[in-house]
Structures are given as C-alpha cells and as structure tokens.
C-alpha cells in the first residue's frame, strides 16, 4: 500500500490567489552551495559559444564546446592557399591577330572575340603543358571567363586532359578582360602608354569613353581577381583550379597580389598568349624600383 505524502504545511483555502507552497522534502531541496554549482553549470551551457574561441571539444568533458574553424575573408597576399592554382592566358584572339584592342564586355561572347587559328594552336600547346605538369591528375576544376576565347580555351584544356565538361565553371564578370576605356579599338602598340601609367600608380585609370567600355585601373582589376580567389578558396578545399583569362592583366595583377609584389610592377609578370603558370611565390622577378620611386614632379600639379 502506497503511503500518501503528508506534511505539516497547511494549504491555503481554495479561493486563495496565492500558489500553494512546495512541501519540504530532502529530494526537492538543495543546499545553497549545490544550487550555485548547478546555476554555474547551466550558465556555461547557455553562454554563446563565440565567447570561448579557443575552447577545444573534449568528448570526455560534457561542458566543452566544439568550435568551427571557419575561414575568414580572403586577403592578399594570403597566409596560405587551400587549393593549388594554375593560371592560363587564352591563346591569341581574332582581334589580337589584327593588332586591335578589344575589351568591351558587350562583345565578349561574340564569335569575333574567339580564338584565331594561331590562338587555337597556342591553346592546344597550353593544354598539353598542363597535362605534362599533371595539373588534372586525379581531378581539377576549370574556371574560365565567359569571354569567347577564354571559354574556347577551357574546352580545349578539358578535352586534352580528360576533364568532364561539368567541371568547367564559367565566370561571368570577375574575369573579364581589363577595360581599357578610350584605348578600345586602337593598336595593341598603344598598350605601352597604359603600362607606363600603371608603373606610376595602381589607381590611374585609362581615359574614359562613351561606347560602354570600362576604364579600369590596376586597383579595379585587383578587386575583381581578389573576389575570384575569395570564391574559390571558400567553395573548394584541397582541389586544383585552372583559371583561364582572356588577357594578361587579370593574371599578372592576380599573381602580384598572391605573391605580395608591388602592383605597380604587375607588368613584370606578363603572360603571353597560351602561357601556363603554376602559382609559385619563387617566380617573382628580381626587384626593380617602380617609376614612382624615381619620378620627380618639379612643378605640381603640372608634372609634364
């Protein structure tokens, strides 16, 4: 027979608004010190885990918390790279074969912006260079600009290296050819003027134009290629990525950023059409003082 629980505590009348007191029993009452320990334990459990950034998870300790080792924002130069990278410039384009500058993104998917016959041969050679370097041994991802010549180059690289087309990931804006503004449609020989300005400051833009062609400084391109690397370093881990650019400037500015080279000297890292390069910090050329270090303006703001 179960005995009814009894106590000496009198119950309030049924019409009372006060809750009935909890009867005393050793099982339901803790010593003050015990209550403090319990409250402390509960506070540890409900404290946001970001308050313990260095706490390691210990399966034998129920009060330890697992901490996520999330990657932070990508910085140039990076502390380390999660993936390995190959940089490829697409072969010569139809416009380049005519000696004409063409960087307007409106026409980037046009057939006229594709590889010339010479450019196709240069790209095939680049694809075999990648195979010789075992770039896609195991697996790799190919990231080309959506620009016609760069995407054609990616398809050739995939075919030669036995890469499934599903591993070609077109990039729609961050890898566009550098917009050269008023130089659009001019001779390729005039590029020397652009690079002279680059050597003075990475913030100097080519003159603007009204045909929709961007006029991008080195710093503008640097922002774009940094965004590409941020995406790649977040999306992949311990993979191989082949970046295919329609021009040299994307790649020289990217490699300068990755290796910590002064952006004013990005031209020192020039990529020829169809050139392949593995990202390697030891590939930095011998240091030369940038023009801005020796250039003196005698009559500012007129410095001619």
Short mmCIF file of C-alpha atoms in Angstrom, two decimals:
data_model
loop_
_atom_site.label_atom_id
_atom_site.label_comp_id
_atom_site.label_asym_id
_atom_site.label_seq_id
_atom_site.Cartn_x
_atom_site.Cartn_y
_atom_site.Cartn_z
CA UNK A 1 0.00 0.00 0.00
CA UNK A 2 1.40 3.39 -1.04
CA UNK A 3 1.52 5.93 1.72
CA UNK A 4 0.21 9.37 0.95
CA UNK A 5 2.71 12.19 1.13
CA UNK A 6 1.95 14.36 4.14
CA UNK A 7 3.46 17.41 5.73
CA UNK A 8 2.69 19.86 8.47
CA UNK A 9 2.32 22.69 5.98
CA UNK A 10 -1.24 23.94 5.89
CA UNK A 11 -2.80 24.50 2.49
CA UNK A 12 -4.43 27.82 1.63
CA UNK A 13 -8.16 27.87 1.08
CA UNK A 14 -9.37 27.01 -2.42
CA UNK A 15 -10.42 30.59 -3.14
CA UNK A 16 -6.91 31.95 -2.40
CA UNK A 17 -4.99 33.51 -5.31
CA UNK A 18 -1.61 32.52 -3.79
CA UNK A 19 0.01 29.35 -5.15
CA UNK A 20 0.36 26.55 -2.65
CA UNK A 21 3.80 26.27 -1.04
CA UNK A 22 6.11 23.47 -2.14
CA UNK A 23 6.24 20.82 0.61
CA UNK A 24 9.62 20.19 2.13
CA UNK A 25 11.36 17.02 1.18
CA UNK A 26 15.10 16.24 1.07
CA UNK A 27 14.89 15.20 -2.61
CA UNK A 28 13.49 18.57 -3.69
CA UNK A 29 15.69 20.94 -1.71
CA UNK A 30 19.37 21.63 -2.43
CA UNK A 31 21.97 23.23 -0.23
CA UNK A 32 22.93 26.79 -1.25
CA UNK A 33 26.38 25.66 -2.41
CA UNK A 34 24.86 22.91 -4.56
CA UNK A 35 22.44 25.37 -6.13
CA UNK A 36 25.32 27.70 -7.03
CA UNK A 37 27.17 24.88 -8.79
CA UNK A 38 24.05 23.98 -10.73
CA UNK A 39 23.45 27.58 -11.82
CA UNK A 40 27.10 27.94 -12.87
CA UNK A 41 26.87 24.76 -14.97
CA UNK A 42 23.70 25.96 -16.66
CA UNK A 43 25.23 29.36 -17.45
CA UNK A 44 28.14 27.61 -19.20
CA UNK A 45 25.74 25.63 -21.33
CA UNK A 46 23.71 28.61 -22.47
CA UNK A 47 26.61 31.06 -22.98
CA UNK A 48 27.09 31.71 -26.74
CA UNK A 49 29.96 29.60 -27.98
CA UNK A 50 31.72 32.59 -29.57
CA UNK A 51 32.62 33.62 -26.00
CA UNK A 52 35.01 30.64 -25.98
CA UNK A 53 37.01 31.00 -29.23
CA UNK A 54 39.91 28.87 -28.01
CA UNK A 55 37.88 26.11 -26.36
CA UNK A 56 38.51 22.66 -27.83
CA UNK A 57 35.90 19.94 -27.84
CA UNK A 58 36.61 17.12 -25.39
CA UNK A 59 34.20 14.15 -25.62
CA UNK A 60 35.00 13.29 -22.00
CA UNK A 61 34.02 16.76 -20.82
CA UNK A 62 30.29 17.50 -21.29
CA UNK A 63 30.90 21.21 -20.76
CA UNK A 64 33.43 21.64 -23.59
CA UNK A 65 32.14 23.16 -26.83
CA UNK A 66 33.18 22.37 -30.42
CA UNK A 67 34.48 25.43 -32.25
CA UNK A 68 34.17 25.94 -36.01
CA UNK A 69 37.44 26.64 -37.80
CA UNK A 70 35.75 28.86 -40.41
CA UNK A 71 37.92 30.64 -42.95
CA UNK A 72 37.97 34.41 -42.74
CA UNK A 73 37.79 36.92 -45.54
CA UNK A 74 40.40 36.33 -48.24
CA UNK A 75 43.33 38.72 -48.09
CA UNK A 76 46.16 39.49 -50.47
CA UNK A 77 48.75 38.21 -50.08
CA UNK A 78 47.17 35.19 -48.41
CA UNK A 79 48.65 33.50 -45.37
CA UNK A 80 48.17 30.24 -47.23
CA UNK A 81 46.13 28.80 -50.08
CA UNK A 82 43.68 25.96 -49.55
CA UNK A 83 43.86 24.88 -53.20
CA UNK A 84 46.57 24.78 -55.83
CA UNK A 85 46.20 27.03 -58.85
CA UNK A 86 47.31 27.16 -62.46
CA UNK A 87 46.96 30.43 -64.36
CA UNK A 88 46.35 30.27 -68.11
CA UNK A 89 46.02 33.04 -70.64
CA UNK A 90 43.82 32.09 -73.59
CA UNK A 91 45.52 31.96 -76.97
CA UNK A 92 45.51 34.84 -79.43
CA UNK A 93 42.05 36.22 -80.27
CA UNK A 94 40.76 37.26 -83.69
CA UNK A 95 41.07 40.92 -82.68
CA UNK A 96 44.61 40.42 -81.38
CA UNK A 97 45.58 38.78 -84.67
CA UNK A 98 44.57 42.07 -86.32
CA UNK A 99 46.55 44.09 -83.75
CA UNK A 100 43.41 45.70 -82.30
CA UNK A 101 42.49 46.26 -78.65
CA UNK A 102 39.06 44.81 -77.83
CA UNK A 103 37.94 44.86 -74.19
CA UNK A 104 34.29 45.93 -74.34
CA UNK A 105 32.33 43.32 -72.32
CA UNK A 106 29.28 43.80 -74.55
CA UNK A 107 31.05 41.81 -77.26
CA UNK A 108 32.80 39.28 -75.03
CA UNK A 109 30.63 36.32 -76.10
CA UNK A 110 30.76 37.23 -79.78
CA UNK A 111 32.27 34.73 -82.20
CA UNK A 112 34.53 37.54 -83.40
CA UNK A 113 36.05 37.53 -79.91
CA UNK A 114 37.05 33.88 -80.22
CA UNK A 115 40.42 32.27 -80.79
CA UNK A 116 42.28 32.86 -84.04
CA UNK A 117 43.81 29.87 -85.82
CA UNK A 118 47.12 30.72 -84.22
CA UNK A 119 45.36 31.13 -80.89
CA UNK A 120 43.86 27.64 -81.11
CA UNK A 121 47.33 26.14 -81.63
CA UNK A 122 48.69 28.15 -78.69
CA UNK A 123 45.86 26.88 -76.50
CA UNK A 124 46.40 23.26 -77.52
CA UNK A 125 50.04 23.66 -76.52
CA UNK A 126 48.90 25.13 -73.20
CA UNK A 127 46.61 22.15 -72.64
CA UNK A 128 49.49 19.74 -73.19
CA UNK A 129 51.68 21.82 -70.86
CA UNK A 130 49.03 21.35 -68.16
CA UNK A 131 48.97 17.61 -68.83
CA UNK A 132 52.76 17.44 -68.58
CA UNK A 133 52.53 19.35 -65.28
CA UNK A 134 49.90 16.82 -64.11
CA UNK A 135 47.55 19.64 -63.29
CA UNK A 136 44.44 17.46 -63.62
CA UNK A 137 45.88 14.24 -62.30
CA UNK A 138 43.07 12.95 -60.08
CA UNK A 139 40.71 15.84 -60.75
CA UNK A 140 40.60 19.56 -61.40
CA UNK A 141 38.18 22.43 -61.92
CA UNK A 142 38.49 24.79 -64.88
CA UNK A 143 37.37 28.38 -64.26
CA UNK A 144 37.33 30.40 -67.50
CA UNK A 145 35.98 33.85 -68.17
CA UNK A 146 32.74 33.62 -70.17
CA UNK A 147 34.60 35.65 -72.84
CA UNK A 148 34.52 33.61 -76.04
CA UNK A 149 38.25 32.96 -76.40
CA UNK A 150 38.68 32.02 -72.73
CA UNK A 151 35.77 29.58 -72.78
CA UNK A 152 37.04 28.02 -76.03
CA UNK A 153 40.41 27.61 -74.33
CA UNK A 154 38.74 25.89 -71.36
CA UNK A 155 37.03 23.39 -73.68
CA UNK A 156 40.34 22.57 -75.36
CA UNK A 157 42.06 22.14 -71.98
CA UNK A 158 39.27 19.84 -70.79
CA UNK A 159 39.43 17.70 -73.95
CA UNK A 160 43.21 17.23 -73.83
CA UNK A 161 43.27 16.49 -70.09
CA UNK A 162 40.22 14.20 -70.00
CA UNK A 163 38.17 16.56 -67.84
CA UNK A 164 34.39 16.24 -67.89
CA UNK A 165 32.65 19.36 -69.21
CA UNK A 166 30.65 19.51 -65.97
CA UNK A 167 33.88 20.66 -64.31
CA UNK A 168 34.10 23.77 -66.48
CA UNK A 169 32.68 26.61 -64.36
CA UNK A 170 32.24 29.84 -66.41
CA UNK A 171 32.88 33.10 -64.56
CA UNK A 172 30.59 35.85 -65.81
CA UNK A 173 32.21 39.15 -64.78
CA UNK A 174 35.15 38.96 -62.36
CA UNK A 175 37.48 37.56 -65.07
CA UNK A 176 36.51 39.95 -67.87
CA UNK A 177 39.42 41.40 -69.80
CA UNK A 178 40.64 44.63 -68.26
CA UNK A 179 38.55 47.51 -69.64
CA UNK A 180 40.86 50.00 -71.36
CA UNK A 181 38.39 52.82 -72.00
CA UNK A 182 39.40 55.17 -74.81
CA UNK A 183 42.08 52.74 -75.97
CA UNK A 184 39.32 50.47 -77.28
CA UNK A 185 39.80 49.84 -80.99
CA UNK A 186 43.31 51.27 -81.04
CA UNK A 187 46.52 49.47 -81.92
CA UNK A 188 47.98 46.98 -79.45
CA UNK A 189 51.16 49.07 -79.57
CA UNK A 190 49.43 51.80 -77.55
CA UNK A 191 49.26 49.47 -74.53
CA UNK A 192 52.73 50.71 -73.58
CA UNK A 193 51.10 54.01 -72.57
CA UNK A 194 48.74 52.19 -70.20
CA UNK A 195 51.59 50.32 -68.54
CA UNK A 196 53.61 53.49 -68.10
CA UNK A 197 50.72 54.89 -66.08
CA UNK A 198 50.41 51.62 -64.13
CA UNK A 199 54.06 51.91 -63.08
CA UNK A 200 53.35 55.31 -61.50
CA UNK A 201 50.24 54.35 -59.53
CA UNK A 202 47.81 51.40 -59.46
CA UNK A 203 44.96 53.92 -59.21
CA UNK A 204 45.42 55.65 -62.58
CA UNK A 205 42.60 54.80 -64.97
CA UNK A 206 42.80 54.87 -68.77
CA UNK A 207 40.82 57.75 -70.31
CA UNK A 208 37.07 57.06 -70.37
CA UNK A 209 34.96 56.52 -73.46
CA UNK A 210 31.26 56.60 -74.26
CA UNK A 211 30.93 53.22 -76.03
CA UNK A 212 30.36 51.23 -72.83
CA UNK A 213 33.94 50.06 -72.40
CA UNK A 214 35.03 50.30 -68.72
CA UNK A 215 38.23 52.21 -67.96
CA UNK A 216 39.83 50.15 -65.19
CA UNK A 217 42.87 50.89 -63.10
CA UNK A 218 45.11 48.17 -61.71
CA UNK A 219 43.33 48.57 -58.37
CA UNK A 220 39.95 47.99 -60.04
CA UNK A 221 41.16 44.71 -61.53
CA UNK A 222 42.77 43.79 -58.22
CA UNK A 223 39.36 43.99 -56.52
CA UNK A 224 37.85 41.67 -59.15
CA UNK A 225 40.54 39.00 -59.00
CA UNK A 226 40.53 39.09 -55.19
CA UNK A 227 36.81 38.34 -55.32
CA UNK A 228 37.51 35.38 -57.61
CA UNK A 229 40.04 33.99 -55.15
CA UNK A 230 37.67 34.53 -52.24
CA UNK A 231 35.01 32.46 -54.01
CA UNK A 232 37.46 29.70 -54.97
CA UNK A 233 39.05 29.45 -51.53
CA UNK A 234 35.58 29.23 -49.96
CA UNK A 235 33.99 26.88 -52.46
CA UNK A 236 36.80 24.33 -52.78
CA UNK A 237 39.25 22.70 -50.42
CA UNK A 238 42.45 20.88 -51.40
CA UNK A 239 41.40 20.91 -55.06
CA UNK A 240 43.16 22.02 -58.25
CA UNK A 241 41.73 25.04 -60.05
CA UNK A 242 42.77 26.22 -63.51
CA UNK A 243 41.94 29.90 -64.03
CA UNK A 244 41.61 30.86 -67.70
CA UNK A 245 41.75 34.57 -68.50
CA UNK A 246 41.16 36.31 -71.84
CA UNK A 247 44.05 38.71 -71.22
CA UNK A 248 47.34 39.06 -69.38
CA UNK A 249 46.44 41.83 -66.93
CA UNK A 250 43.98 39.75 -64.91
CA UNK A 251 46.67 37.17 -64.33
CA UNK A 252 49.62 39.48 -63.70
CA UNK A 253 47.64 41.52 -61.16
CA UNK A 254 46.37 38.31 -59.53
CA UNK A 255 49.84 36.78 -59.30
CA UNK A 256 51.29 40.05 -57.99
CA UNK A 257 48.62 40.07 -55.28
CA UNK A 258 49.16 36.43 -54.33
CA UNK A 259 52.92 36.81 -54.04
CA UNK A 260 52.99 40.28 -52.48
CA UNK A 261 54.60 42.04 -55.44
CA UNK A 262 54.06 45.80 -55.75
CA UNK A 263 51.04 46.17 -58.04
CA UNK A 264 52.85 48.89 -59.98
CA UNK A 265 55.15 46.14 -61.22
CA UNK A 266 52.48 43.71 -62.38
CA UNK A 267 53.69 44.09 -65.98
CA UNK A 268 56.92 42.31 -64.99
CA UNK A 269 54.80 39.14 -64.77
CA UNK A 270 53.45 39.41 -68.32
CA UNK A 271 51.64 36.34 -69.72
CA UNK A 272 51.99 35.61 -73.42
CA UNK A 273 49.02 34.14 -75.33
CA UNK A 274 48.61 30.50 -74.35
CA UNK A 275 51.04 30.72 -71.43
CA UNK A 276 50.57 28.48 -68.39
CA UNK A 277 51.94 29.22 -64.96
CA UNK A 278 51.71 27.45 -61.63
CA UNK A 279 51.21 29.85 -58.73
CA UNK A 280 54.60 29.91 -57.06
CA UNK A 281 56.00 32.62 -54.82
CA UNK A 282 59.52 31.90 -56.04
CA UNK A 283 58.61 33.09 -59.55
CA UNK A 284 58.91 36.78 -58.57
CA UNK A 285 61.44 38.53 -60.82
CA UNK A 286 64.42 40.47 -59.46
CA UNK A 287 63.23 43.63 -57.75
CA UNK A 288 63.36 46.88 -59.69
CA UNK A 289 62.37 50.25 -58.27
CA UNK A 290 58.98 51.36 -59.60
CA UNK A 291 58.98 54.55 -61.64
CA UNK A 292 57.17 56.40 -58.87
CA UNK A 293 60.25 56.00 -56.65
CA UNK A 294 62.49 57.91 -59.05
CA UNK A 295 59.91 60.12 -60.74
CA UNK A 296 60.02 63.72 -59.52
CA UNK A 297 57.32 66.28 -60.13
CA UNK A 298 59.08 69.68 -60.34
CA UNK A 299 56.02 71.85 -60.89
CA UNK A 300 52.91 70.32 -59.30
CA UNK A 301 50.15 69.86 -60.27
CA UNK A 302 51.63 70.09 -63.78
CA UNK A 303 54.13 67.26 -63.86
CA UNK A 304 54.98 67.04 -67.55
#
